[in-house]
Coordinates of C-alpha atoms in Angstrom, one line a residue:
Chain E
S26 CA 20.0 -11.0 25.9
Q27 CA 17.4 -8.5 27.0
T28 CA 18.3 -6.1 29.9
I29 CA 16.6 -3.2 31.5
H30 CA 18.4 -0.2 33.0
Q31 CA 17.1 2.4 35.4
W32 CA 18.8 5.5 36.8
P33 CA 19.6 7.0 39.1
A34 CA 19.5 4.4 41.8
T35 CA 18.7 7.0 44.5
L36 CA 17.7 10.6 44.4
V37 CA 16.9 13.2 47.0
Q38 CA 15.1 16.2 45.7
P39 CA 13.5 19.2 47.4
V40 CA 9.8 19.9 47.2
G41 CA 8.9 21.9 44.1
S42 CA 11.9 20.7 42.1
P43 CA 11.6 18.9 38.7
L44 CA 12.1 15.2 38.2
S45 CA 13.3 13.0 35.4
L46 CA 13.8 9.3 35.8
E47 CA 15.0 7.3 32.8
C48 CA 14.5 3.7 31.8
T49 CA 15.9 1.9 28.8
V50 CA 15.6 -1.6 27.5
E51 CA 18.2 -3.4 25.4
G52 CA 17.9 -6.5 23.2
T53 CA 14.3 -6.2 22.1
S54 CA 12.1 -4.1 20.0
N55 CA 8.7 -2.5 20.5
P56 CA 8.4 -3.7 24.1
N57 CA 5.4 -2.7 26.3
L58 CA 6.9 -0.5 29.1
Y59 CA 5.6 0.3 32.5
W60 CA 6.2 2.6 35.5
Y61 CA 5.3 1.4 39.0
R62 CA 5.6 3.1 42.3
Q63 CA 6.0 1.5 45.7
A64 CA 5.3 3.8 48.6
A65 CA 6.8 3.0 51.9
G66 CA 5.2 -0.1 53.5
R67 CA 2.7 -0.4 50.6
G68 CA 2.3 -2.4 47.5
L69 CA 3.0 -1.7 43.9
Q70 CA 0.8 0.8 42.0
L71 CA 0.9 1.0 38.2
L72 CA 1.4 4.6 37.2
F73 CA 1.9 4.6 33.4
Y74 CA 2.2 2.1 30.6
S75 CA 3.2 2.5 26.9
V76 CA 2.7 0.1 24.0
G77 CA 4.7 2.2 21.5
I78 CA 6.5 5.4 20.8
G79 CA 4.5 8.4 21.9
Q80 CA 1.7 6.3 23.3
I81 CA 1.2 6.8 27.1
S82 CA -1.7 5.5 29.2
S83 CA -2.1 6.9 32.7
E84 CA -3.6 4.7 35.4
V85 CA -4.0 7.2 38.2
P86 CA -4.3 10.9 38.4
Q87 CA -1.2 12.4 39.8
N88 CA 1.6 14.9 39.8
L89 CA 3.7 12.8 37.4
S90 CA 3.9 12.4 33.6
A91 CA 5.6 9.9 31.3
S92 CA 7.0 10.0 27.8
R93 CA 8.4 7.6 25.4
P94 CA 10.5 9.4 22.9
Q95 CA 12.2 6.3 21.5
D96 CA 11.2 2.7 21.1
R97 CA 13.2 1.5 24.1
Q98 CA 13.2 4.6 26.3
F99 CA 10.6 5.4 28.9
I100 CA 10.9 8.6 31.0
L101 CA 9.0 9.5 34.2
S102 CA 8.8 13.3 34.9
S103 CA 7.4 15.9 37.2
K104 CA 7.5 19.7 36.9
K105 CA 7.2 20.2 40.7
L106 CA 7.7 17.4 43.2
L107 CA 5.5 16.9 46.2
L108 CA 6.4 15.2 49.4
S109 CA 3.9 12.5 48.5
D110 CA 5.9 11.6 45.4
S111 CA 8.5 9.9 47.6
G112 CA 8.8 6.2 47.0
F113 CA 10.5 3.5 45.1
Y114 CA 9.9 3.7 41.3
L115 CA 10.2 0.6 39.2
C116 CA 10.3 0.4 35.4
A117 CA 9.3 -2.8 33.7
W118 CA 9.0 -4.3 30.3
R119 CA 6.9 -7.2 29.1
R120 CA 8.4 -10.2 27.5
E121 CA 6.3 -12.4 25.3
V122 CA 2.8 -13.3 26.3
L123 CA 2.4 -15.3 29.5
N124 CA 5.9 -14.6 30.8
G125 CA 5.1 -11.6 32.9
Y126 CA 7.2 -8.5 33.3
T127 CA 10.9 -7.9 33.9
F128 CA 11.8 -5.2 36.3
G129 CA 14.6 -2.7 36.5
S130 CA 16.5 -2.3 39.8
G131 CA 14.5 0.7 40.8
T132 CA 15.0 4.3 41.8
R133 CA 14.5 5.4 45.4
L134 CA 13.2 8.9 45.4
T135 CA 13.0 11.0 48.6
V136 CA 11.4 14.4 48.4
V137 CA 12.4 16.6 51.3
Chain O
G28 CA -11.8 -4.9 38.2
D29 CA -9.2 -7.6 38.7
S30 CA -7.5 -7.7 42.1
V31 CA -5.1 -9.7 44.2
T32 CA -5.3 -10.2 48.0
Q33 CA -2.4 -11.5 50.1
M34 CA -2.1 -12.4 53.7
E35 CA -0.7 -9.5 55.8
G36 CA 2.7 -9.6 57.1
P37 CA 5.2 -9.4 58.5
V38 CA 5.7 -13.2 58.8
T39 CA 8.5 -14.3 61.1
L40 CA 9.7 -17.8 61.0
S41 CA 12.7 -19.8 62.3
E42 CA 15.1 -21.3 59.9
E43 CA 13.9 -24.7 58.4
A44 CA 10.2 -23.9 59.2
F45 CA 7.4 -24.5 56.7
L46 CA 6.2 -21.4 54.9
T47 CA 2.8 -20.6 53.5
I48 CA 1.8 -17.2 52.1
N49 CA -1.8 -17.1 51.0
C50 CA -2.9 -15.3 47.9
T51 CA -6.3 -15.1 46.3
Y52 CA -7.5 -13.3 43.3
T53 CA -10.5 -11.9 41.5
A54 CA -10.4 -11.9 37.7
T55 CA -12.5 -12.4 34.6
G56 CA -11.3 -15.0 32.2
Y57 CA -8.1 -16.9 32.7
P58 CA -5.3 -14.8 34.1
S59 CA -1.7 -15.9 34.5
L60 CA -0.4 -15.9 38.1
F61 CA 3.0 -14.9 39.4
W62 CA 5.0 -14.7 42.5
Y63 CA 7.7 -12.0 42.6
V64 CA 10.3 -11.5 45.3
Q65 CA 12.0 -8.3 46.4
Y66 CA 15.1 -8.6 48.5
P67 CA 16.1 -5.6 50.7
G68 CA 17.0 -2.5 48.6
E69 CA 16.5 -4.3 45.3
G70 CA 13.9 -4.4 42.5
L71 CA 11.5 -7.3 41.8
Q72 CA 12.5 -10.7 40.6
L73 CA 10.2 -13.3 39.1
L74 CA 10.1 -16.2 41.5
L75 CA 7.6 -18.5 39.7
K76 CA 4.6 -18.5 37.5
A77 CA 1.6 -20.6 36.4
T78 CA -0.4 -19.9 33.3
K79 CA -3.4 -22.1 33.6
A80 CA -5.5 -23.9 36.1
D81 CA -3.8 -26.8 38.0
D82 CA -0.4 -25.7 36.8
K83 CA 2.3 -25.8 39.5
G84 CA 5.1 -23.2 39.4
S85 CA 8.3 -23.9 41.3
N86 CA 11.7 -22.4 41.8
K87 CA 14.4 -22.4 44.5
G88 CA 12.3 -24.8 46.7
F89 CA 9.2 -22.5 46.4
E90 CA 6.0 -23.9 44.9
A91 CA 2.5 -22.5 44.1
T92 CA -0.4 -24.2 42.4
Y93 CA -3.0 -22.4 40.3
R94 CA -6.4 -23.3 41.9
K95 CA -9.2 -22.0 39.8
E96 CA -11.9 -23.5 42.0
T97 CA -10.7 -21.5 45.0
T98 CA -9.1 -18.6 43.0
S99 CA -5.9 -19.1 44.9
F100 CA -2.2 -19.3 44.3
H101 CA -0.6 -19.9 47.7
L102 CA 3.2 -19.8 48.0
E103 CA 4.8 -22.6 50.0
K104 CA 8.3 -23.7 50.9
G105 CA 9.1 -26.7 53.0
S106 CA 12.2 -25.4 54.8
V107 CA 13.0 -21.7 54.7
Q108 CA 16.5 -20.2 55.1
V109 CA 17.6 -16.8 56.4
S110 CA 18.4 -15.8 52.8
D111 CA 14.7 -16.1 52.0
S112 CA 14.0 -13.0 54.0
A113 CA 12.3 -10.6 51.6
V114 CA 9.0 -9.2 50.5
Y115 CA 6.9 -11.5 48.4
F116 CA 4.3 -10.2 45.9
C117 CA 1.5 -12.2 44.3
A118 CA 0.4 -10.9 40.9
L119 CA -1.9 -11.6 38.1
L120 CA -1.8 -10.7 34.4
N121 CA -5.0 -10.8 32.4
D122 CA -4.7 -10.2 28.7
N123 CA -8.5 -9.7 28.7
Q124 CA -7.9 -6.6 30.8
G125 CA -5.1 -4.9 28.8
G126 CA -2.2 -7.1 29.9
K127 CA -1.5 -5.1 33.0
L128 CA 0.3 -6.8 35.9
I129 CA -1.8 -6.4 39.1
F130 CA -0.1 -6.9 42.4
G131 CA -1.2 -7.8 45.9
Q132 CA 0.1 -5.7 48.7
G133 CA 3.1 -7.8 49.5
T134 CA 4.0 -10.0 52.4
E135 CA 7.3 -9.4 54.3
L136 CA 9.0 -12.6 55.4
S137 CA 11.7 -12.5 58.1
V138 CA 13.6 -15.8 58.8
K139 CA 15.6 -16.0 62.0
P140 CA 18.5 -18.3 62.5

């Protein structure tokens, strides 16, 4: 069966430090992969999506970047974190057409 | 572009009360519609979905009907439980628009015993 893993579950980082969040999917090949952010008290915003290795589309200008070095691996990064980068980050992959997305358990990032 | 609008929360109900969370959408073509639920401290889980007009999605006592004429997908449950306390997100997926899942702002539900 297909599963999605995200880590770490929680992270506290100082302003200006780098960031790397990892997401991996098992049990499928060539999935579409997505990074969402949920800021405190707000909805979900799509940050990046990828339809294949090395293919990244950015939805909003920001301090973050994404990479897909392997078919089932999606990484969210930053060189220097800002306070405004705090939030709940969710990775997702898309199953077959019409079935929506499956989400990971999320990473709660607090920038201090 | 496509968008989803949900009723604002928080919604506070007593156990066994009737629940309605309104959701309307704007989209070109024929999107699929979804309700996701987020329990405290967790990620999102798919609650139910509908892929075409007049479809009714249902799961765990929750229901929503895809109404194209009113561009709505309201979530209902006849008798809520304390364990239903969570944040509920309405979302649409439009393959005409790149297959991106677009969410409403979420509605927090709190059920009191």
